[in-house]
């Protein structure tokens, strides 16, 4: 695979690097969320959700992102992650909803998923 820099070619056309080309295709993903009644972007503060937010910001610029960020708070987050989340929300003027796992458990709203019956592994022959 050949990667080219941002350059104007001799015939006057413009070429994108491979990474820029992938990003250009990926910004269409968040735009598809408008098909749903109440779309959200799950945001943990990890690398995957940061990339999805970056794509949404690029996809809707200069308009604001029309989705709420949903952070599922497990109670096991590093303080730095929460600080980053809050700074990011403020910097970009985003809406944030925090769902607390502990609050759902305390309210009796959380049900455990049914467990599958135990299976026996067959020995290799």
Tab-separated table of C-alpha atoms in Angstrom:
chain	number	residue	atom	x	y	z
A	1	UNK	CA	0.000	0.000	0.000
A	2	UNK	CA	1.398	3.377	-0.983
A	3	UNK	CA	0.995	6.349	1.292
A	4	UNK	CA	1.236	9.810	-0.191
A	5	UNK	CA	1.618	13.116	1.594
A	6	UNK	CA	-0.702	16.074	1.172
A	7	UNK	CA	0.663	17.234	-2.126
A	8	UNK	CA	-0.529	18.850	-5.265
A	9	UNK	CA	0.323	16.598	-8.165
A	10	UNK	CA	1.825	17.783	-11.426
A	11	UNK	CA	-1.584	17.735	-13.097
A	12	UNK	CA	-2.957	20.083	-10.407
A	13	UNK	CA	-4.982	17.456	-8.535
A	14	UNK	CA	-4.716	16.941	-4.792
A	15	UNK	CA	-3.735	13.674	-3.127
A	16	UNK	CA	-4.536	12.581	0.439
A	17	UNK	CA	-2.348	10.447	2.641
A	18	UNK	CA	-3.694	6.996	3.383
A	19	UNK	CA	-4.589	8.053	6.939
A	20	UNK	CA	-6.392	11.188	5.739
A	21	UNK	CA	-8.269	9.093	3.206
A	22	UNK	CA	-9.438	6.691	5.925
A	23	UNK	CA	-10.489	9.606	8.134
A	24	UNK	CA	-12.391	11.154	5.249
A	25	UNK	CA	-14.386	7.927	4.834
A	26	UNK	CA	-14.880	7.471	8.586
A	27	UNK	CA	-16.492	10.867	9.225
A	28	UNK	CA	-19.594	9.499	7.534
A	29	UNK	CA	-20.162	7.020	10.398
A	30	UNK	CA	-21.468	9.522	12.981
A	31	UNK	CA	-23.764	11.132	10.421
A	32	UNK	CA	-25.721	7.881	10.207
A	33	UNK	CA	-26.774	8.263	13.854
A	34	UNK	CA	-29.423	10.787	12.835
A	35	UNK	CA	-31.561	7.872	11.679
A	36	UNK	CA	-32.263	6.887	15.282
A	37	UNK	CA	-34.679	8.438	17.763
A	38	UNK	CA	-32.201	9.219	20.555
A	39	UNK	CA	-28.645	8.469	19.402
A	40	UNK	CA	-25.737	8.792	21.803
A	41	UNK	CA	-22.001	8.371	21.586
A	42	UNK	CA	-20.736	6.033	24.286
A	43	UNK	CA	-17.803	7.818	25.865
A	44	UNK	CA	-15.506	6.101	28.343
A	45	UNK	CA	-12.547	8.401	27.803
A	46	UNK	CA	-10.631	5.542	26.205
A	47	UNK	CA	-8.921	5.638	22.838
A	48	UNK	CA	-11.849	4.218	20.861
A	49	UNK	CA	-14.428	6.649	22.209
A	50	UNK	CA	-12.001	9.559	21.794
A	51	UNK	CA	-11.599	8.655	18.112
A	52	UNK	CA	-15.378	8.376	17.652
A	53	UNK	CA	-15.855	11.789	19.240
A	54	UNK	CA	-13.119	13.244	17.021
A	55	UNK	CA	-14.904	11.870	13.957
A	56	UNK	CA	-18.250	13.275	15.135
A	57	UNK	CA	-16.702	16.706	15.732
A	58	UNK	CA	-15.255	16.668	12.196
A	59	UNK	CA	-18.444	15.269	10.651
A	60	UNK	CA	-20.699	18.017	12.000
A	61	UNK	CA	-18.302	21.000	12.073
A	62	UNK	CA	-18.912	23.855	12.290
A	63	UNK	CA	-22.280	22.850	13.820
A	64	UNK	CA	-22.340	21.262	17.272
A	65	UNK	CA	-22.435	17.477	17.623
A	66	UNK	CA	-26.158	16.629	17.767
A	67	UNK	CA	-25.645	13.621	20.038
A	68	UNK	CA	-25.377	13.356	23.784
A	69	UNK	CA	-22.286	11.643	25.158
A	70	UNK	CA	-23.182	8.715	27.404
A	71	UNK	CA	-20.651	7.739	30.046
A	72	UNK	CA	-21.438	4.540	31.948
A	73	UNK	CA	-19.774	5.108	35.306
A	74	UNK	CA	-18.720	1.780	36.752
A	75	UNK	CA	-17.182	3.403	39.800
A	76	UNK	CA	-13.780	2.082	38.748
A	77	UNK	CA	-12.518	5.069	36.761
A	78	UNK	CA	-9.214	6.825	37.276
A	79	UNK	CA	-9.778	10.429	38.412
A	80	UNK	CA	-7.769	11.605	35.392
A	81	UNK	CA	-10.293	9.961	33.048
A	82	UNK	CA	-13.201	11.795	34.682
A	83	UNK	CA	-11.254	15.074	34.553
A	84	UNK	CA	-10.480	14.516	30.862
A	85	UNK	CA	-14.131	13.686	30.145
A	86	UNK	CA	-15.338	16.849	31.858
A	87	UNK	CA	-12.725	19.058	30.154
A	88	UNK	CA	-13.614	17.584	26.757
A	89	UNK	CA	-17.340	18.141	27.289
A	90	UNK	CA	-16.730	21.739	28.328
A	91	UNK	CA	-14.219	22.490	25.558
A	92	UNK	CA	-16.588	21.324	22.804
A	93	UNK	CA	-19.886	22.396	24.383
A	94	UNK	CA	-21.214	18.839	24.444
A	95	UNK	CA	-24.123	17.342	26.323
A	96	UNK	CA	-23.211	14.587	28.763
A	97	UNK	CA	-25.330	11.979	30.501
A	98	UNK	CA	-23.648	9.870	33.184
A	99	UNK	CA	-25.291	6.549	33.992
A	100	UNK	CA	-24.082	5.133	37.303
A	101	UNK	CA	-23.970	1.365	37.538
A	102	UNK	CA	-24.106	1.566	41.347
A	103	UNK	CA	-27.261	3.713	41.260
A	104	UNK	CA	-28.971	1.139	39.029
A	105	UNK	CA	-27.944	-1.660	41.389
A	106	UNK	CA	-29.106	0.286	44.475
A	107	UNK	CA	-32.458	1.059	42.806
A	108	UNK	CA	-32.967	-2.613	41.934
A	109	UNK	CA	-33.015	-1.732	38.236
A	110	UNK	CA	-30.108	-3.958	37.319
A	111	UNK	CA	-30.790	-7.597	36.681
A	112	UNK	CA	-28.039	-10.095	36.184
A	113	UNK	CA	-27.888	-11.751	32.817
A	114	UNK	CA	-28.922	-15.391	32.906
A	115	UNK	CA	-25.986	-17.728	33.007
A	116	UNK	CA	-25.538	-20.396	30.401
A	117	UNK	CA	-25.504	-23.997	31.590
A	118	UNK	CA	-22.066	-25.409	32.237
A	119	UNK	CA	-20.607	-27.404	29.400
A	120	UNK	CA	-17.941	-30.049	29.503
A	121	UNK	CA	-14.935	-29.682	27.340
A	122	UNK	CA	-14.094	-32.792	25.413
A	123	UNK	CA	-10.508	-33.914	25.699
A	124	UNK	CA	-8.405	-33.637	22.563
A	125	UNK	CA	-7.674	-36.961	20.935
